[in-house]
mmCIF file of C-alpha atoms in Angstrom:
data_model
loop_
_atom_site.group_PDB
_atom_site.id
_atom_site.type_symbol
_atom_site.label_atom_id
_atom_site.label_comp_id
_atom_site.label_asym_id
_atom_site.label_seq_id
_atom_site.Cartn_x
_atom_site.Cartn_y
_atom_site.Cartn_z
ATOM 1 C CA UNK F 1 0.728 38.280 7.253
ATOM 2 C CA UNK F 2 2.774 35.588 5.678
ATOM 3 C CA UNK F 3 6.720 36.516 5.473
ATOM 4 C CA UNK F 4 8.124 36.977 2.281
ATOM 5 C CA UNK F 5 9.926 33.329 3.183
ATOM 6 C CA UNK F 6 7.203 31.651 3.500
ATOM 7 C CA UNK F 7 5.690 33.355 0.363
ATOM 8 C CA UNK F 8 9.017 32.476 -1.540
ATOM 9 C CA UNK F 9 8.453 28.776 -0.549
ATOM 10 C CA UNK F 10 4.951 29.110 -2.232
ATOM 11 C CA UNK F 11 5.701 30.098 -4.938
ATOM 12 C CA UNK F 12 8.300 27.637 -5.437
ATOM 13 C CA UNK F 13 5.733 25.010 -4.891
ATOM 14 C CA UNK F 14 3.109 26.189 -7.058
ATOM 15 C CA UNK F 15 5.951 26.287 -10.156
ATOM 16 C CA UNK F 16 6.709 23.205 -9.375
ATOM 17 C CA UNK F 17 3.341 22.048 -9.901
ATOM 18 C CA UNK F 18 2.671 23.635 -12.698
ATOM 19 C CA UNK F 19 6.051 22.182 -14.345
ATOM 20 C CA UNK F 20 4.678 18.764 -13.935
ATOM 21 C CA UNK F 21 1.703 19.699 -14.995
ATOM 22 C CA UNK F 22 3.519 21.320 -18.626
ATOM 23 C CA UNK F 23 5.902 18.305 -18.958
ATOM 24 C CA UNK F 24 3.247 15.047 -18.390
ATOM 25 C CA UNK F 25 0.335 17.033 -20.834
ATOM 26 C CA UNK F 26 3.642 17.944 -23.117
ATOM 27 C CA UNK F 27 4.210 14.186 -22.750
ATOM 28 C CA UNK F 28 0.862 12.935 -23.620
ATOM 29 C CA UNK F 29 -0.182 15.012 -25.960
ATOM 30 C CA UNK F 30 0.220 12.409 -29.053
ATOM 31 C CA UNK F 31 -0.901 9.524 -26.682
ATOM 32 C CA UNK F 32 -3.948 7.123 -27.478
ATOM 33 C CA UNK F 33 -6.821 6.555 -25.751
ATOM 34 C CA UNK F 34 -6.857 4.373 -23.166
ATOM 35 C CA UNK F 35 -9.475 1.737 -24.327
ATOM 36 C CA UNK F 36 -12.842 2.005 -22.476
ATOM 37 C CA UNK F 37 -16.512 1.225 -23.500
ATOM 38 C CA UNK F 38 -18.081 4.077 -21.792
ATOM 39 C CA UNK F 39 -15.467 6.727 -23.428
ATOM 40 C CA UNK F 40 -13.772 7.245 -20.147
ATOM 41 C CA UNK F 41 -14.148 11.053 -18.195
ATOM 42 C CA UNK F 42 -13.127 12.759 -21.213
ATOM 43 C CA UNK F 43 -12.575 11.119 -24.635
ATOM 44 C CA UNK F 44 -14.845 10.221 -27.268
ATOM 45 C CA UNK F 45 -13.548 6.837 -29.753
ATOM 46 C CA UNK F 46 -11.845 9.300 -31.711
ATOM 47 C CA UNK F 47 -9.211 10.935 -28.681
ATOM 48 C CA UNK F 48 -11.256 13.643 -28.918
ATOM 49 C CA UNK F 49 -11.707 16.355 -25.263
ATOM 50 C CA UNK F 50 -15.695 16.424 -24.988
ATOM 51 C CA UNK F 51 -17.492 18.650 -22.675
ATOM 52 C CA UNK F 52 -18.142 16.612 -20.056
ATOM 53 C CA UNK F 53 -14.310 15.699 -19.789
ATOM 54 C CA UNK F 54 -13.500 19.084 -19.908
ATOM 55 C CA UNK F 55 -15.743 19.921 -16.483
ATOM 56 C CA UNK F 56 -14.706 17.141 -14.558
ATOM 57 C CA UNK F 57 -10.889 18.186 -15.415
ATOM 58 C CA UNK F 58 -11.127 21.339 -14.179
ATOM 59 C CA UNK F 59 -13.241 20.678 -11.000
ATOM 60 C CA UNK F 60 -11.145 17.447 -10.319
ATOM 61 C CA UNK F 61 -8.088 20.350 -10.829
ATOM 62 C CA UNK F 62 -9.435 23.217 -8.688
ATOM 63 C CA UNK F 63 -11.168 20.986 -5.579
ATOM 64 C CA UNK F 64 -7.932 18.406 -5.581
ATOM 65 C CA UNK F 65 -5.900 21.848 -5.279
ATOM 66 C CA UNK F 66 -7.788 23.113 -2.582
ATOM 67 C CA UNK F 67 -7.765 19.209 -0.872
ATOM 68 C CA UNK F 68 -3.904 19.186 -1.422
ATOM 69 C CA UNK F 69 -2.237 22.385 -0.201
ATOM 70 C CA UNK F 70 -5.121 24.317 1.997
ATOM 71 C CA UNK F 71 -7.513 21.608 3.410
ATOM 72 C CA UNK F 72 -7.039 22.019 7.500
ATOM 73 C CA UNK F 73 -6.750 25.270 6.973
ATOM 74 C CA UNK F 74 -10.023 26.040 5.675
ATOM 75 C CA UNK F 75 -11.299 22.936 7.642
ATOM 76 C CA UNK F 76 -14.960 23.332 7.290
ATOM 77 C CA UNK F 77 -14.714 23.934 3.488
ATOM 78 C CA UNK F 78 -12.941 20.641 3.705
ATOM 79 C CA UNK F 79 -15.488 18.954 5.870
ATOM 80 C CA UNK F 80 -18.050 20.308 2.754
ATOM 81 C CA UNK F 81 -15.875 19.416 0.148
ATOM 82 C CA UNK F 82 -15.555 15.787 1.495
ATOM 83 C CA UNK F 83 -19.305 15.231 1.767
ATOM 84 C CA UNK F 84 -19.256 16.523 -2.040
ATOM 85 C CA UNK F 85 -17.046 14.329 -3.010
ATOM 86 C CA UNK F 86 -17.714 11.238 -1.423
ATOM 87 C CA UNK F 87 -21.861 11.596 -2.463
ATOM 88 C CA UNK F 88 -21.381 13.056 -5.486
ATOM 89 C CA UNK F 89 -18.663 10.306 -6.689
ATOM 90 C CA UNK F 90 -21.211 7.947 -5.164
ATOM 91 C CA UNK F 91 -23.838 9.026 -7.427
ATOM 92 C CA UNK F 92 -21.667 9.403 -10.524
ATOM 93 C CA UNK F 93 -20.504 5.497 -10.186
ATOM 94 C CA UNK F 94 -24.054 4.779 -9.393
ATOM 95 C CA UNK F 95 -25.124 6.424 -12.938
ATOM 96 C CA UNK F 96 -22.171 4.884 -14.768
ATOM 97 C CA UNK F 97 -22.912 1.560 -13.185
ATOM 98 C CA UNK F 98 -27.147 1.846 -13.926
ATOM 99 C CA UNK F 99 -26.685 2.734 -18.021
ATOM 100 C CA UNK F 100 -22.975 3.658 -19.226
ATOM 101 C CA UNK F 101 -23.427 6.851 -21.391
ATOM 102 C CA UNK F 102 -21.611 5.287 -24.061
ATOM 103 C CA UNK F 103 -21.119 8.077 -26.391
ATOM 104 C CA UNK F 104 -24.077 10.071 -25.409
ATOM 105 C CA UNK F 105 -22.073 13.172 -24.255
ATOM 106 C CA UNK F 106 -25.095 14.992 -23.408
ATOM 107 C CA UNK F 107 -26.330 12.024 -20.399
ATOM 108 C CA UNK F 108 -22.632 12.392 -19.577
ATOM 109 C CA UNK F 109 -22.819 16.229 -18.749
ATOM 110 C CA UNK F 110 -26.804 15.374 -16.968
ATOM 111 C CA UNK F 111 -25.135 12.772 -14.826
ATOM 112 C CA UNK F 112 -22.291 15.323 -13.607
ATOM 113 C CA UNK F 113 -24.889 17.756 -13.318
ATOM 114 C CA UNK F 114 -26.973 15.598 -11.085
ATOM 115 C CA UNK F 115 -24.166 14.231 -9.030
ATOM 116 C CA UNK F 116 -22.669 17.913 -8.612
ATOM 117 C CA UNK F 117 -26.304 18.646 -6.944
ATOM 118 C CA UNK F 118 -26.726 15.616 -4.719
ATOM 119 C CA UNK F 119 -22.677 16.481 -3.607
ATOM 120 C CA UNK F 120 -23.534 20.108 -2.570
ATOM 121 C CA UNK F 121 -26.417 18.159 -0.427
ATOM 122 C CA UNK F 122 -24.219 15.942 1.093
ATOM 123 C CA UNK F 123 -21.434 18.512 1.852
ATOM 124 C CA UNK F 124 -23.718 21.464 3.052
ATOM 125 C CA UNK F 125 -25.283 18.055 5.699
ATOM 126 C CA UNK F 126 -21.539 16.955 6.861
ATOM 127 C CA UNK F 127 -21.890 21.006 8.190
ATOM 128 C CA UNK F 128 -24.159 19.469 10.619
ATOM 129 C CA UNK F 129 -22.460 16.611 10.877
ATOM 130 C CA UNK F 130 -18.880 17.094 11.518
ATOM 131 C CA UNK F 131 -17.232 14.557 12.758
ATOM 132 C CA UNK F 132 -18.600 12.549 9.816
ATOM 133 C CA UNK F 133 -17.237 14.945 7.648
ATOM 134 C CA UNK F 134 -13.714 14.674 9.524
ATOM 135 C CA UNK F 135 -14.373 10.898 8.772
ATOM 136 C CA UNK F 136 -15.390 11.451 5.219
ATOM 137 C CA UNK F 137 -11.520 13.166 4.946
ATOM 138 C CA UNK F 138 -9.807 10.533 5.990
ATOM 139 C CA UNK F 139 -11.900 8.074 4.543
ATOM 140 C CA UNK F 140 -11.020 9.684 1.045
ATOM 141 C CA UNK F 141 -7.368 9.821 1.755
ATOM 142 C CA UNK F 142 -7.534 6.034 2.683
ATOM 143 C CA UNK F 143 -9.190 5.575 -0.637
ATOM 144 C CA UNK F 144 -6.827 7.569 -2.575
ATOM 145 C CA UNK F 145 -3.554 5.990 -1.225
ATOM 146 C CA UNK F 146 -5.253 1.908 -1.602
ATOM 147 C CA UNK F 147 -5.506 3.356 -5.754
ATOM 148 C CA UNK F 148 -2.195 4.621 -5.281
ATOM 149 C CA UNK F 149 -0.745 1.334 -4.400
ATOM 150 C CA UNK F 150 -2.993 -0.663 -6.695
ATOM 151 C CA UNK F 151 -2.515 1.578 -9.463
ATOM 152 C CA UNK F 152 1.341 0.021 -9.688
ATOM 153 C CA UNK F 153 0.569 -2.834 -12.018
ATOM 154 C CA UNK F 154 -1.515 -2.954 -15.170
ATOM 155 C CA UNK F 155 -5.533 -4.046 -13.773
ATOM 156 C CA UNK F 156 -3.987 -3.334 -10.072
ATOM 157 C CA UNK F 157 -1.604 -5.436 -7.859
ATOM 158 C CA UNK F 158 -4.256 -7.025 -6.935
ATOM 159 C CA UNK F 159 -5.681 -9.040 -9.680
ATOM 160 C CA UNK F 160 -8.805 -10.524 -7.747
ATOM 161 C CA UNK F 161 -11.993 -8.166 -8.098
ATOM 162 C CA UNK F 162 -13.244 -9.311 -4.226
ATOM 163 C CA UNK F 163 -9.829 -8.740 -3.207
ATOM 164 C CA UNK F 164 -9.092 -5.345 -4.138
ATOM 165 C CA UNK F 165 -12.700 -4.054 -3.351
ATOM 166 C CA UNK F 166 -11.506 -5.219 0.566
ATOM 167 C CA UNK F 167 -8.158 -3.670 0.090
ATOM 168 C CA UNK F 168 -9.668 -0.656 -0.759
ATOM 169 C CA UNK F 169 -12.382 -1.183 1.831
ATOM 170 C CA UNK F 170 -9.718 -1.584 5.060
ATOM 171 C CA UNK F 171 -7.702 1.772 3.851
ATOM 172 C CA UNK F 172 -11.035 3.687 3.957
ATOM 173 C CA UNK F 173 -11.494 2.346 7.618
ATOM 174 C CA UNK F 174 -8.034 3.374 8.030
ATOM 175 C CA UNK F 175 -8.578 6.295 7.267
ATOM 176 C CA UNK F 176 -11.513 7.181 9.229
ATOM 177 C CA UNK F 177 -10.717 5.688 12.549
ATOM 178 C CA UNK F 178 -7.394 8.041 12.216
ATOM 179 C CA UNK F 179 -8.570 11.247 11.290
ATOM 180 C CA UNK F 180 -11.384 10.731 13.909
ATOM 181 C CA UNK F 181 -8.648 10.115 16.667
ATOM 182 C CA UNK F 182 -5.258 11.406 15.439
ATOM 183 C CA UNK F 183 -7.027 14.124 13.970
ATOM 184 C CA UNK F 184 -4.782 17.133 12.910
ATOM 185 C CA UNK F 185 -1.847 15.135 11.287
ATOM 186 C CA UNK F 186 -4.402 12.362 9.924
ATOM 187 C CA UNK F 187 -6.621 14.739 8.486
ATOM 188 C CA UNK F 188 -3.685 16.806 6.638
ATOM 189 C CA UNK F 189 -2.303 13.511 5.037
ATOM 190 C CA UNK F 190 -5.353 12.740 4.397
ATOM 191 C CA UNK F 191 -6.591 15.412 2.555
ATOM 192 C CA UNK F 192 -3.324 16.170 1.060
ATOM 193 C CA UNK F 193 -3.156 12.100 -0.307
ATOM 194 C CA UNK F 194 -6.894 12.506 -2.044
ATOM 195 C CA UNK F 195 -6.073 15.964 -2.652
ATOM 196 C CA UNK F 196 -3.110 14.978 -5.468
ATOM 197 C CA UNK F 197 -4.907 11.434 -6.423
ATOM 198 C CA UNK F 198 -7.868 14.306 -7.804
ATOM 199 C CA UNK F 199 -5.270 16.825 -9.151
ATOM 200 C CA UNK F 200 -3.422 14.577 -11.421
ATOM 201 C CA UNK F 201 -6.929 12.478 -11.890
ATOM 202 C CA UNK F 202 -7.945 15.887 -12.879
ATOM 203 C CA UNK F 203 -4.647 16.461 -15.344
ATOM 204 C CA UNK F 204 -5.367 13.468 -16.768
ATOM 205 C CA UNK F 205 -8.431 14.371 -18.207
ATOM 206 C CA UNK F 206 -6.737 16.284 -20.775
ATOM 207 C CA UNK F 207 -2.637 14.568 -20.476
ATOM 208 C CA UNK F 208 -4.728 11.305 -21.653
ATOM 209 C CA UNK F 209 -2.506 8.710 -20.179
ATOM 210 C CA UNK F 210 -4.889 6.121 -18.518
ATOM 211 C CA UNK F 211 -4.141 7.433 -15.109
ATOM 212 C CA UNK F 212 -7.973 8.552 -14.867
ATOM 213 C CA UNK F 213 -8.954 5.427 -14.868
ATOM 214 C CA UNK F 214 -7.295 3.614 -11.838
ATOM 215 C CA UNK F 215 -10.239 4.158 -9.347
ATOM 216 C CA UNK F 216 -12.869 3.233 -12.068
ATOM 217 C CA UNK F 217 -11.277 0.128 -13.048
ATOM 218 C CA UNK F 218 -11.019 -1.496 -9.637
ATOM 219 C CA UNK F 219 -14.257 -0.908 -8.619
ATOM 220 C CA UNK F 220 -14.842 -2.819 -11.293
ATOM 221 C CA UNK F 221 -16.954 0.267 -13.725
ATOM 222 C CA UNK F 222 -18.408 -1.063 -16.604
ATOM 223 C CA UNK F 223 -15.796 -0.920 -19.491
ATOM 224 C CA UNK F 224 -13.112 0.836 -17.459
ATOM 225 C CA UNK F 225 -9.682 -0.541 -18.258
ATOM 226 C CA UNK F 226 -6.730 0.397 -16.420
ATOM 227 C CA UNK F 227 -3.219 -0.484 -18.423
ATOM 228 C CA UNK F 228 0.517 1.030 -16.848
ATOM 229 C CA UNK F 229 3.008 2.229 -19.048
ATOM 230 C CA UNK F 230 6.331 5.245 -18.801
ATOM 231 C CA UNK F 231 3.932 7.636 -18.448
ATOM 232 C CA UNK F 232 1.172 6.530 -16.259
ATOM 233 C CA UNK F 233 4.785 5.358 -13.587
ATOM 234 C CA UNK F 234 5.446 9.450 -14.240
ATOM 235 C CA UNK F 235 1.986 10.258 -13.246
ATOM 236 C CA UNK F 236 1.897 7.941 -10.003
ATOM 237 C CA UNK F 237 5.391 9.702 -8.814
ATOM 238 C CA UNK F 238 4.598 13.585 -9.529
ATOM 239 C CA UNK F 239 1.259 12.580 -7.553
ATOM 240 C CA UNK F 240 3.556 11.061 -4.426
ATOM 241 C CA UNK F 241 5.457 14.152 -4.590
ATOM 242 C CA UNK F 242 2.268 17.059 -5.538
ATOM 243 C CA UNK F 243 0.833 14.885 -1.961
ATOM 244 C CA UNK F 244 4.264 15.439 0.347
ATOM 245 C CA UNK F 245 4.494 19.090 -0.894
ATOM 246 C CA UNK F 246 1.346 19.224 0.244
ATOM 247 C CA UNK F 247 1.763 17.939 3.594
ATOM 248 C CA UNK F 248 4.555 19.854 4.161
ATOM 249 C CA UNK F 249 2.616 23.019 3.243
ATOM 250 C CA UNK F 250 -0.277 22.226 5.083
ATOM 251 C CA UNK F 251 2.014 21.228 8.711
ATOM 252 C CA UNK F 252 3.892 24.980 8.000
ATOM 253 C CA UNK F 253 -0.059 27.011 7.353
ATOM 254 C CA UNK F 254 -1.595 25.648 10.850
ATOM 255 C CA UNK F 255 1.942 25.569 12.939
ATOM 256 C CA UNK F 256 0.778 28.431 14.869
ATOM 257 C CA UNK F 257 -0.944 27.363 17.983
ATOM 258 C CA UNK F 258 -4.269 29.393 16.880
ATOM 259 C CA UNK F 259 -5.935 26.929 14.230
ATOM 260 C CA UNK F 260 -9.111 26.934 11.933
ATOM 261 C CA UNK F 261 -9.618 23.333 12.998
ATOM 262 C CA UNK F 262 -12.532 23.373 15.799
ATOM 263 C CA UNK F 263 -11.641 20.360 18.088
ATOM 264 C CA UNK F 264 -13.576 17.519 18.000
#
């Protein structure tokens, strides 16, 4: 049983959290819309939330939670989580990429739909397949920190489209080769990294400040636009921070010496 210390320091994280999650949607609440052709995760033309914004919010939300603050610890639901996300993103940019919805909100909520099957595939065979799960983990985190970086200037620090697709590419690879090797402390920073970039990716959804849009834009999405401003800078910091609380959290859950991790 966790001591009331370590509950205490718990619950001070999870208000802190859901402070920054009040202020930046406080914040953003009378902020346009980030310009896109395809209407973007969650906005119509008009600003407006639309149903398939408001799913992929609060799944982005809930699994970039659970990535954050509990992934070692529940390391097979990690390992399927990872093989979710990594083919059911696949799939969504594939969809986005074949025919852009556009405004058809109804293909929108189909393509989630579809990709949300085709991810519980792909998790429930990283199961099998577990040290390619363990890579999937850190290949996400590697992904998540090279949009962190590139996410620091308005169409990424990286202005060349070949160049940040091989940016991107060497942080996966990164990734991989160290949560297959370090494992324990790779694989927490890891999941911890992609854990907040899907939180606040998440947040966004509904805070509407053209954070959402960092990964889409430099991999080049059809229509995506990624443009910085105040509160896009305050989204890039609370995720830096959500991702060391996270870190921290996860390095105090698995200290003991008895671990859910199964060795690889």
């Amino acid at each position: 049983m966790l001591s009331y210390a370590r509950k205490r320091t718990q619950f001070a994280w999870l208000t802190v959290l859901l402070c920054l999650f009040t202020a930046t949607a406080a914040a953003a609440e009378n902020v346009k819309q980030v310009g896109t052709e395809d209407g973007g995760l969650a906005l119509t033309d008009s600003g407006a939330l639309v149903a398939s914004g408001i799913v992929a919010g609060i799944a982005l939300i809930a699994i970039g939670f659970f990535f954050n603050y509990f992934g070692y610890r529940l390391v097979k639901v990690l390992v399927f989580l990872a093989g979710f996300c990594v083919v059911g993103g696949l799939v969504l940019y594939a969809e986005y990429k074949i025919r852009p919805p556009h405004d058809e909100h109804g293909r929108q909520l189909w393509y989630l739909g579809i990709a949300a099957i085709l991810g519980a595939l792909g998790g429930g065979l990283m199961l099998f397949l577990f040290k390619v799960g363990v890579a999937l983990v850190g290949a996400l985190g590697g992904f998540a920190l090279a949009s962190w970086i590139l996410a620091m200037r308005s169409g990424g620090v990286i202005h060349s489209d070949v160049g940040r697709v091989l940016f991107i590419v060497a942080f996966v690879v990164a990734g991989m080769v160290a949560a297959l090797f370090l494992q324990r402390p790779a694989i927490i920073v890891a999941s911890s990294v992609w854990g907040s970039y899907m939180l606040f990716v998440g947040i966004d959804c509904f805070a509407r400040t053209g954070f959402q849009y960092t990964a889409l834009a430099f991999l080049n999405t059809p229509g995506a636009v990624y443009i910085t401003s105040p509160k896009v800078y305050a989204m890039i910091a609370c995720m830096a921070l959500s991702a060391l609380l996270g870190v921290v959290a996860q390095f105090r859950l698995t200290r003991k010496p008895k671990s859910a991790f199964v060795p690889l």
